XYZ file of C-alpha atoms in Angstrom:
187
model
C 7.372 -26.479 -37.779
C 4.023 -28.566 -37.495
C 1.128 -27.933 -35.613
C -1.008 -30.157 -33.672
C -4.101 -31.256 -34.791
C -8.111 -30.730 -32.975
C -11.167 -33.010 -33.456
C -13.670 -30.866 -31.535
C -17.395 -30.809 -31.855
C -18.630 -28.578 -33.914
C -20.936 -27.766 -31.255
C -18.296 -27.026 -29.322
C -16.206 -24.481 -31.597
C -19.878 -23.084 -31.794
C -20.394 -22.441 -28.272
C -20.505 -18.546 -27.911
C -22.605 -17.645 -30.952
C -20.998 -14.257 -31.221
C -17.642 -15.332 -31.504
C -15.370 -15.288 -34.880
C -15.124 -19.186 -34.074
C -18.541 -19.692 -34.212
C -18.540 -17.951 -37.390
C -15.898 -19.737 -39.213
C -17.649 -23.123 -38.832
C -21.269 -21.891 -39.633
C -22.623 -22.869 -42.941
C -24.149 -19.326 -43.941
C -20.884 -17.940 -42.798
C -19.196 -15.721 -45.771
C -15.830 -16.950 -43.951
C -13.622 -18.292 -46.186
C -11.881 -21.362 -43.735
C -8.247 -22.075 -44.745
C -7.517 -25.811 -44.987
C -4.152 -28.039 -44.907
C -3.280 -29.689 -47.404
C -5.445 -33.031 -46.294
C -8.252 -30.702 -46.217
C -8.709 -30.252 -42.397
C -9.691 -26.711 -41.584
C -6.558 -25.159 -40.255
C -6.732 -22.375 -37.392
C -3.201 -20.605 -36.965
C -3.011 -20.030 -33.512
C -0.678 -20.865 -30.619
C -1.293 -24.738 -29.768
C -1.263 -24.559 -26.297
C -3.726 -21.838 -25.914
C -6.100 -22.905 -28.137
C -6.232 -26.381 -26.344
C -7.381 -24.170 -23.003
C -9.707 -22.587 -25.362
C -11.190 -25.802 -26.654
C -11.360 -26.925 -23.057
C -13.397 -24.154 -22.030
C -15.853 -24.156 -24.363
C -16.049 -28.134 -23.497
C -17.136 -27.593 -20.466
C -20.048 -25.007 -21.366
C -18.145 -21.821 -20.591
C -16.021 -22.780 -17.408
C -12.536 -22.126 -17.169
C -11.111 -24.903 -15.085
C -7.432 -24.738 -13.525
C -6.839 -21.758 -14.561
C -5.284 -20.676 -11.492
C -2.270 -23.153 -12.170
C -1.532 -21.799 -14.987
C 1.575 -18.697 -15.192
C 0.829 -15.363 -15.908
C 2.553 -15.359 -19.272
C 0.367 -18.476 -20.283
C -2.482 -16.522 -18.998
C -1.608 -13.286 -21.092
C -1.485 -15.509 -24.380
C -4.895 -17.145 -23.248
C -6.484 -13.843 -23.222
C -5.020 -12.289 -25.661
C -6.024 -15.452 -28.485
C -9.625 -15.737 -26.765
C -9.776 -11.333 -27.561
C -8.813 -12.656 -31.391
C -11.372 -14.847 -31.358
C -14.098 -12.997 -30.107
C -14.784 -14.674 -26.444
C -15.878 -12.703 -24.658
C -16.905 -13.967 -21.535
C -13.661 -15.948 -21.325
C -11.810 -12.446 -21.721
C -14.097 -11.292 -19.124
C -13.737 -14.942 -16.973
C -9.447 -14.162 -17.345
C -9.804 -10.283 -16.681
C -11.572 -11.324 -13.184
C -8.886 -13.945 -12.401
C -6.162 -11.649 -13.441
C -7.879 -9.112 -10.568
C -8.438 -11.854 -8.226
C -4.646 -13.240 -8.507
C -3.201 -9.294 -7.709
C -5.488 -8.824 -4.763
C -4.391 -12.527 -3.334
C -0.821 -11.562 -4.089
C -1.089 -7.891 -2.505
C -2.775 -10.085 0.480
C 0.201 -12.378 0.793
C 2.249 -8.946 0.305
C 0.865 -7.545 3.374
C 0.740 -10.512 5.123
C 4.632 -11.026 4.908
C 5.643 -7.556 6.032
C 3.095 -7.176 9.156
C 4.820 -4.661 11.559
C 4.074 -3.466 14.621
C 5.517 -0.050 16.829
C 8.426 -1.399 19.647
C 8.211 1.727 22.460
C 11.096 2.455 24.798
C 11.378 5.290 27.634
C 14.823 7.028 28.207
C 15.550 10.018 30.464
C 18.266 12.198 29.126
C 20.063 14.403 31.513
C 21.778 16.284 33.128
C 21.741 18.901 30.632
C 23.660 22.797 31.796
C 21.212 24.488 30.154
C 17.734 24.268 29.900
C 17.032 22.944 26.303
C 13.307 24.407 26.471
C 14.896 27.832 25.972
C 16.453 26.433 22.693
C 14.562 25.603 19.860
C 13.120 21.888 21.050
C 14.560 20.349 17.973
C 13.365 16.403 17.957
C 15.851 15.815 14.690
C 18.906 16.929 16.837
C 17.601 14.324 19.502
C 17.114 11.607 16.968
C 20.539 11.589 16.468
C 21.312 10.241 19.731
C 18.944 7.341 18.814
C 20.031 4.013 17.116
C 18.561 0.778 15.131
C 15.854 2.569 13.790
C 14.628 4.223 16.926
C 12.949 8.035 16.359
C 11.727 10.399 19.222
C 8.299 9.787 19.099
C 7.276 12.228 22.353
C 10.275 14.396 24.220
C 9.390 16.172 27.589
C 10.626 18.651 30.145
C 10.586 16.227 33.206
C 12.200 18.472 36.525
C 15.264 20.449 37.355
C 17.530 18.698 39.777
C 20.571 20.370 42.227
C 22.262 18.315 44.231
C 24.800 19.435 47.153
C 27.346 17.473 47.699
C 29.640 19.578 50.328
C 30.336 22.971 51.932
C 33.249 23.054 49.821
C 31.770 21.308 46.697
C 29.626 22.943 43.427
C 26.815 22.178 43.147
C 25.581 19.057 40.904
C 23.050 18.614 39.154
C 20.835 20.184 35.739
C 17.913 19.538 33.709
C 16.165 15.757 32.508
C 14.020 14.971 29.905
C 11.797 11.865 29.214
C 11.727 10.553 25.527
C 9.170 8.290 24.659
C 11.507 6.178 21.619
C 9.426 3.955 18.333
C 10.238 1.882 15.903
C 8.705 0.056 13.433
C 9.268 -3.852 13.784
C 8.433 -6.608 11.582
C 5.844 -9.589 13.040
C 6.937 -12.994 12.165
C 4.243 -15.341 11.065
């Protein structure tokens, strides 16, 4: 394989004085450093990564287009800045990891806005007076369609209606429904 090869300050591998990095290039350190085989201290750890991590202790502890980066790319940043003890840049990802779910959760909510549609109906003539039955709202959702549900039913008046002396009488009981449905805003 082949690796790629750092020149950083020592200064800057030294930034956060706790860290193990900080450790392996201090002169008291009882850290034994690996080196290749031209001598150059060698570091096994994921290229890529470890260039973010070099950047961010290059610019004093700022982590700089971060946001661009993807969330696996992100995962391996943290989880190579945990090996090496930096701490604040664990803490620095933690907070952008946070701050990335609550903006997508945001754009979540934002994209399925809804709002209630209302519609009135009267229902009638009914023979019999449904009050005396058991006022059952499911039985009346079933006359309802595209995601409509009885949101308020009521008794509104009785109605009989002659037509003639030699006719039957017409007529029976109404009822308002107030119908809702949920409805989703555009834009």
């Amino acid at each position: 394989g082949g690796g790629r090869f750092f020149t950083p300050r020592g200064a800057t591998l030294q930034f956060q004085r706790e860290s193990m990095l900080y450790k392996l290039f201090d002169i008291t350190s009882q850290f034994d450093l690996p080196s290749d085989s031209t001598g150059r201290p060698f570091i096994d750890s994921d290229g890529d990564t470890f260039a973010l991590i070099l950047d961010y202790l290059r610019r004093g502890g700022r982590l700089v287009g971060a946001t661009l980066l993807s969330e696996d790319t992100l995962a391996k940043l943290k989880a190579d800045s945990a090996y090496f003890g930096l701490t604040n840049l664990v803490e620095d990802l933690e907070a952008l990891a946070e701050e990335q779910k609550k903006s997508r959760q945001e754009a979540e909510e934002t994209s399925r806005r809804t709002a209630k549609e209302y519609r009135s109906i009267i229902l009638g003539p009914f023979e019999e007076d449904l009050r005396k039955e058991y006022m059952d709202l499911t039985r009346l959702n079933n006359l309802c369609q595209d995601g409509w549900t009885v949101g308020h039913a009521t008794f509104l008046f009785q109605q009989e209606t002659y037509v003639g002396a030699n006719m039957p009488r017409v007529g029976g009981f109404y009822y308002g429904l107030l119908l809702e449905r949920e409805t989703t805003l555009s834009g």
